[in-house]
mmCIF file of C-alpha atoms in Angstrom:
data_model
loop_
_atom_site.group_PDB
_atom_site.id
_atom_site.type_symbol
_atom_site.label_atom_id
_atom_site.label_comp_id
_atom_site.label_asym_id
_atom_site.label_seq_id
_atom_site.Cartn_x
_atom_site.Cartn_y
_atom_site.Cartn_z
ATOM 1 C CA UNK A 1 0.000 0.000 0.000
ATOM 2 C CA UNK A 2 1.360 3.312 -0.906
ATOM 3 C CA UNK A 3 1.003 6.349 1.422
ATOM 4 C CA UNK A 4 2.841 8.412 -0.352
ATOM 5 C CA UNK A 5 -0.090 11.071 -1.840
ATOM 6 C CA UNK A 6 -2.135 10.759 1.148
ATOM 7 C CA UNK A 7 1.044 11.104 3.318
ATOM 8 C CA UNK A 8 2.156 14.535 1.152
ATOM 9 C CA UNK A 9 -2.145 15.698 1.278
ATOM 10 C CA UNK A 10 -1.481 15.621 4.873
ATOM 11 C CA UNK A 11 2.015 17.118 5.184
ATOM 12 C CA UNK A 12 0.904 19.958 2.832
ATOM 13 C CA UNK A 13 -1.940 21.091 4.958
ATOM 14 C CA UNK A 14 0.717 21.827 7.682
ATOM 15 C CA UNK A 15 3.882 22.604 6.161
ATOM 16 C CA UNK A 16 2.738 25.552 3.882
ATOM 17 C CA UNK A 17 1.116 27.352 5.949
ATOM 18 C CA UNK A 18 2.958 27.116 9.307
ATOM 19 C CA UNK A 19 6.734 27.772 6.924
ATOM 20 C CA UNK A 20 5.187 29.787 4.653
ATOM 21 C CA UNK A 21 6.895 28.017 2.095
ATOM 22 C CA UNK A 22 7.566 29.474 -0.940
ATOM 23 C CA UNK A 23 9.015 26.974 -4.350
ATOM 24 C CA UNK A 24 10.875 28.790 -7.153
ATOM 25 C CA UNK A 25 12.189 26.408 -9.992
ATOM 26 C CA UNK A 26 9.520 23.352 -10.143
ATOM 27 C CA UNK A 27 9.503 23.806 -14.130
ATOM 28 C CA UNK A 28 12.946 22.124 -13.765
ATOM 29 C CA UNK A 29 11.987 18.769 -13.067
ATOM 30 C CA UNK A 30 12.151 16.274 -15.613
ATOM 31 C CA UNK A 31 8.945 14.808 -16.397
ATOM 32 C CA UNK A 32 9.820 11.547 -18.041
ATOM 33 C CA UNK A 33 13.154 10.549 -17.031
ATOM 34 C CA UNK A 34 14.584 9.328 -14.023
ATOM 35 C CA UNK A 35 16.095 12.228 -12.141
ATOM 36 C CA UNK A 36 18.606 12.285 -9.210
ATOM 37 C CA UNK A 37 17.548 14.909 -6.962
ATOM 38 C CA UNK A 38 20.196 15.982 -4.654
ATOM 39 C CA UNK A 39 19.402 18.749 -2.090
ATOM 40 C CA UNK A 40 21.485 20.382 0.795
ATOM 41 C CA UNK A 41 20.735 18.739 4.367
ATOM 42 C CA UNK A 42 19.955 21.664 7.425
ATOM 43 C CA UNK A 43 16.812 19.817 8.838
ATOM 44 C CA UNK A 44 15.314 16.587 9.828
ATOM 45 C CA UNK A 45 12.702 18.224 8.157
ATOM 46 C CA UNK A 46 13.967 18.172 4.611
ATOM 47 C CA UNK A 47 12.403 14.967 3.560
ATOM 48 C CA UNK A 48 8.784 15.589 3.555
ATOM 49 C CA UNK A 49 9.599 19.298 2.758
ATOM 50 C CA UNK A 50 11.434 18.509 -0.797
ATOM 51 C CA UNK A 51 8.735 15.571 -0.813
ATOM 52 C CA UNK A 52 6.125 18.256 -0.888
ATOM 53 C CA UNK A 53 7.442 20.772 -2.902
ATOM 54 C CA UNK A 54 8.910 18.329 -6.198
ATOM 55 C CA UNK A 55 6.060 18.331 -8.901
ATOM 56 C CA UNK A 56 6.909 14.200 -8.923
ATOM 57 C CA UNK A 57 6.842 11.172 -6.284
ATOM 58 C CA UNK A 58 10.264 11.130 -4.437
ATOM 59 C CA UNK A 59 12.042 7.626 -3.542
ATOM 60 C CA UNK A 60 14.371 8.926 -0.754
ATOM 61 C CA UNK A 61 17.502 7.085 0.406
ATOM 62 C CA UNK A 62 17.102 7.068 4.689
ATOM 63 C CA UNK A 63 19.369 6.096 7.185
ATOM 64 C CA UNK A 64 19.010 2.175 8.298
ATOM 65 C CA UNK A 65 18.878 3.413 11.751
ATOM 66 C CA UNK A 66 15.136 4.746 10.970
ATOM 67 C CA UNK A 67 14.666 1.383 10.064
ATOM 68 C CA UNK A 68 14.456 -0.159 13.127
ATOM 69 C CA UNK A 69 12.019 2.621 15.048
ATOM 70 C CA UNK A 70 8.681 0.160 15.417
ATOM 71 C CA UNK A 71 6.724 2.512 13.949
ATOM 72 C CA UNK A 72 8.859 3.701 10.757
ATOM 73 C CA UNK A 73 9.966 0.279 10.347
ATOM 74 C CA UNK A 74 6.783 -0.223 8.112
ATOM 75 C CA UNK A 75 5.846 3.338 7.245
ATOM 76 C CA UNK A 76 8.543 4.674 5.759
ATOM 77 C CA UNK A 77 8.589 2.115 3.075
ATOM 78 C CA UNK A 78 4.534 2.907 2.343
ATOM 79 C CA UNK A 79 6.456 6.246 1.931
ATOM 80 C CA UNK A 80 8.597 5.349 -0.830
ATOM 81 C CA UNK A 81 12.081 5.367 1.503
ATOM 82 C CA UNK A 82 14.619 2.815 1.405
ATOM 83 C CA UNK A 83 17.622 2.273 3.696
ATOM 84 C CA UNK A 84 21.121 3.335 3.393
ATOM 85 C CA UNK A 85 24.086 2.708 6.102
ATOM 86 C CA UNK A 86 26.098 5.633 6.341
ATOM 87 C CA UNK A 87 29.463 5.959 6.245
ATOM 88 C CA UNK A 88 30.238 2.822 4.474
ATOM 89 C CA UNK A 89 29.207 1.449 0.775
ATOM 90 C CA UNK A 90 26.312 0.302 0.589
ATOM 91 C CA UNK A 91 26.107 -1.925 -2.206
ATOM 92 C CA UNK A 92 22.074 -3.045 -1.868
ATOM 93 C CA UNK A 93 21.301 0.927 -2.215
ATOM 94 C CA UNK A 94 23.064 1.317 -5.104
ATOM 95 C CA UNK A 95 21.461 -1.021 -6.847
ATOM 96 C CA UNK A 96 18.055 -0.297 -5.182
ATOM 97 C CA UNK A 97 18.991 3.270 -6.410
ATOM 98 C CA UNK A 98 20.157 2.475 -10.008
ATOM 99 C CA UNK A 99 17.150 0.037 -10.893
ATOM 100 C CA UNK A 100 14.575 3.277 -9.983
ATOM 101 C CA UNK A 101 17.048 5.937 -11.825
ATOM 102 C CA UNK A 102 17.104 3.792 -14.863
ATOM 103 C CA UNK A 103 13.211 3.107 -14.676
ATOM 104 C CA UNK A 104 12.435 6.346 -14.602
ATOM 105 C CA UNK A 105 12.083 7.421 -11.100
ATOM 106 C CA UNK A 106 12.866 9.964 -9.055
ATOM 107 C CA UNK A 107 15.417 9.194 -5.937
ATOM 108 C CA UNK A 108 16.044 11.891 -3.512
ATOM 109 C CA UNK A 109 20.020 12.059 -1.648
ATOM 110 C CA UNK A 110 21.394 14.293 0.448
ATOM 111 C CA UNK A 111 25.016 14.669 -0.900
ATOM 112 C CA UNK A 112 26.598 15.692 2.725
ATOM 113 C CA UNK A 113 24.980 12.285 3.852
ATOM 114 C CA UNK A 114 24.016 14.378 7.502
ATOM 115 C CA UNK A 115 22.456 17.794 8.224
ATOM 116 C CA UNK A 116 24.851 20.722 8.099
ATOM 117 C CA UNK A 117 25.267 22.182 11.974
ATOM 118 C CA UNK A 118 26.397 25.908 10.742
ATOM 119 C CA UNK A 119 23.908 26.246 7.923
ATOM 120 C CA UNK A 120 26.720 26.042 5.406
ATOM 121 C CA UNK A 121 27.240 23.804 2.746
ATOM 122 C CA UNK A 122 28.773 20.680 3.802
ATOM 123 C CA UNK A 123 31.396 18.310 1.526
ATOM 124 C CA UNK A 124 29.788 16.052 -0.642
ATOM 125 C CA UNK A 125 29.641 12.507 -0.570
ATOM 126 C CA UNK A 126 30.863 10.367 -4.038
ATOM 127 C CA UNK A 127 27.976 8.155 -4.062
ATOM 128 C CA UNK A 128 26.364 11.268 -5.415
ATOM 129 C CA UNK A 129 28.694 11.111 -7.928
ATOM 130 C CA UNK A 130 28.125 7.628 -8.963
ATOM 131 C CA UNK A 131 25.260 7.240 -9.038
ATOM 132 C CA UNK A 132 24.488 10.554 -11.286
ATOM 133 C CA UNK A 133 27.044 8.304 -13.974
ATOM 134 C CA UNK A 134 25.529 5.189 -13.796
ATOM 135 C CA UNK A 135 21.885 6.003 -13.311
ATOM 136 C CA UNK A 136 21.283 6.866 -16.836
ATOM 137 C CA UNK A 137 19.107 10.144 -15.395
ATOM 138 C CA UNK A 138 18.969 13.957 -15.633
ATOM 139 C CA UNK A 139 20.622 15.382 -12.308
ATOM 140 C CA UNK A 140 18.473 18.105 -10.517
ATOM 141 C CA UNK A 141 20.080 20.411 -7.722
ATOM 142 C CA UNK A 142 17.865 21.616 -4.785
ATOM 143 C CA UNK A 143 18.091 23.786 -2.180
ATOM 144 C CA UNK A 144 16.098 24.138 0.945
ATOM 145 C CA UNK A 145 16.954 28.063 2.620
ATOM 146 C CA UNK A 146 15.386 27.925 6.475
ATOM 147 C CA UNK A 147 15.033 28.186 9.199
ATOM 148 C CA UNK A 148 11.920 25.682 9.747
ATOM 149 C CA UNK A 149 10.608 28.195 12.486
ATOM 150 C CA UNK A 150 6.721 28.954 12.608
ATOM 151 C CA UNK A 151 5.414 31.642 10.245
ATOM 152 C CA UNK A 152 9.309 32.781 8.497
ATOM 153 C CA UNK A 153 9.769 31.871 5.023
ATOM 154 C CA UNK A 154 11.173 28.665 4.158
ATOM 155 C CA UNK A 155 12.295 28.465 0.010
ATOM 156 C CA UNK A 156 12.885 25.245 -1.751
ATOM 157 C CA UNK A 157 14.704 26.541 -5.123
ATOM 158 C CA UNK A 158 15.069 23.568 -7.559
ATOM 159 C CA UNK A 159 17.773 24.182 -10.220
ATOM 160 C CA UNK A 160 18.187 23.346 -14.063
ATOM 161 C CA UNK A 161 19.336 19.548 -14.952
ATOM 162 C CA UNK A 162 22.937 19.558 -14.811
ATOM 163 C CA UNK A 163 24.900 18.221 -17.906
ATOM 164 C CA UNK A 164 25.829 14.912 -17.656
ATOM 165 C CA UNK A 165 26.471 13.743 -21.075
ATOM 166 C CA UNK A 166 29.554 15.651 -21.831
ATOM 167 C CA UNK A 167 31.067 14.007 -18.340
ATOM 168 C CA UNK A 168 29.866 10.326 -19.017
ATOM 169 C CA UNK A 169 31.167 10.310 -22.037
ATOM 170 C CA UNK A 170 35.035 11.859 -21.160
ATOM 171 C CA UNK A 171 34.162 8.939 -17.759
ATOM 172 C CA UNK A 172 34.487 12.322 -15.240
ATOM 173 C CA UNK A 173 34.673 10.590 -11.620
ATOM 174 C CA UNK A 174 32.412 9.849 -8.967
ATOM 175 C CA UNK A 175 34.296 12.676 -7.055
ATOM 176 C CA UNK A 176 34.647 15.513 -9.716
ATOM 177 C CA UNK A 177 30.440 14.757 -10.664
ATOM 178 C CA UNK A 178 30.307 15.216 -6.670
ATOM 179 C CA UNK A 179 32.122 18.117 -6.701
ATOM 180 C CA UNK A 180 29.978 19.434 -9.697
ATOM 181 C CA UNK A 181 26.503 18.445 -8.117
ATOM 182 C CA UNK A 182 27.689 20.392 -4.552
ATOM 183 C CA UNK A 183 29.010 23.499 -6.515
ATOM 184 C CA UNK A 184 25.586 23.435 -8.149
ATOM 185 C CA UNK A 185 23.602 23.394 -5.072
ATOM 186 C CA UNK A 186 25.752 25.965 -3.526
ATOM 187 C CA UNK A 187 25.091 28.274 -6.639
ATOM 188 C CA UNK A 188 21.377 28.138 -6.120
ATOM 189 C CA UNK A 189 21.870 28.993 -2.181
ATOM 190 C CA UNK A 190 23.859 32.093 -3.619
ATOM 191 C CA UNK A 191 21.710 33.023 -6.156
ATOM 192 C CA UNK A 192 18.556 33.154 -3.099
ATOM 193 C CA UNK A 193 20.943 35.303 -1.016
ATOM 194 C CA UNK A 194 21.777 37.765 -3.452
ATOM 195 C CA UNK A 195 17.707 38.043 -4.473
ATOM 196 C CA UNK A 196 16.870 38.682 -0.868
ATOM 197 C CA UNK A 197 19.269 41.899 -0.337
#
């Protein structure tokens, strides 16, 4: 059984009104192929707020340790979230991962792999990197700008696809695709700052 539209119904009716959230960018998202979406990490929050905000289902990649909770142990996969460990290859995500990319789906990372304490920008993770190679999909940037604090504006900004072709075909690595994906993300949190002076 999948939760996922009643889950984001539900999430909707609280989120946009109580962070007055505002989305620049949706007309970015793929609507056919699979997409990596790969969005900065300042909240626990960020989950159900990019899963609100992206015009398309999200599969998200979540920590195993969520896993185990009782109660998320059989939600979050009604929720279209699969497990990753952290810290460590993870071989049965990747694939999990690949096999939606290539299918057409959307899977939603978060590069940095754990939510930024300062607010800035962490260092990307090269799983990003390979997977945006190998899974045959358009690459989307995302940005969430907070705080998550009642009634202040939260912005989700959702960048252009990046272009992959030009690095799969020269075989760019899983680090300097990382690098590129991070830089990108980083250019949209930029780009919000300089809007809002």
């Amino acid at each position: 059984m999948n939760l996922y539209p009643l889950g984001k119904a539900l999430v909707s009716i609280i989120f946009y009104p109580l962070y007055r959230i505002r989305v620049i960018g949706k007309e970015h998202m793929p609507k056919d192929n699979g997409v990596l979406l790969c969005s900065n990490h300042i909240d626990n929050l960020d989950p159900p707020t990019v899963g609100i905000t992206s015009p398309r289902l999200v599969n998200f990649m979540a920590k195993e340790e969520l896993f185990e909770a009782p109660i998320l142990k059989g939600l979050l996969p009604k929720l279209q979230a699969f497990p990753v460990k952290r810290g460590a290859s993870d071989r049965q995500a990747i694939r999990k991962a690949l096999q939606l990319l290539k299918s057409g789906e959307v899977v939603g990372l978060f590069p940095e792999g754990t939510r930024s304490t300062t607010g800035e920008l962490g260092e990307g993770m090269t799983g990003a990197g390979f997977l945006a190679l190998r899974g045959e999909c358009d690459v989307v940037p995302c940005a969430i700008i907070g705080p998550y604090k009642p009634f202040k504006r939260l912005t989700v900004i959702y960048g252009e696809p990046l272009p992959m072709e030009e690095l799969r075909e020269r075989k760019a690595s899983a680090d300097e695709v990382t690098q590129i994906i991070m830089q990108s993300i980083q250019k949209l949190l930029d780009t919000h700052k300089n809007i809002e002076k």
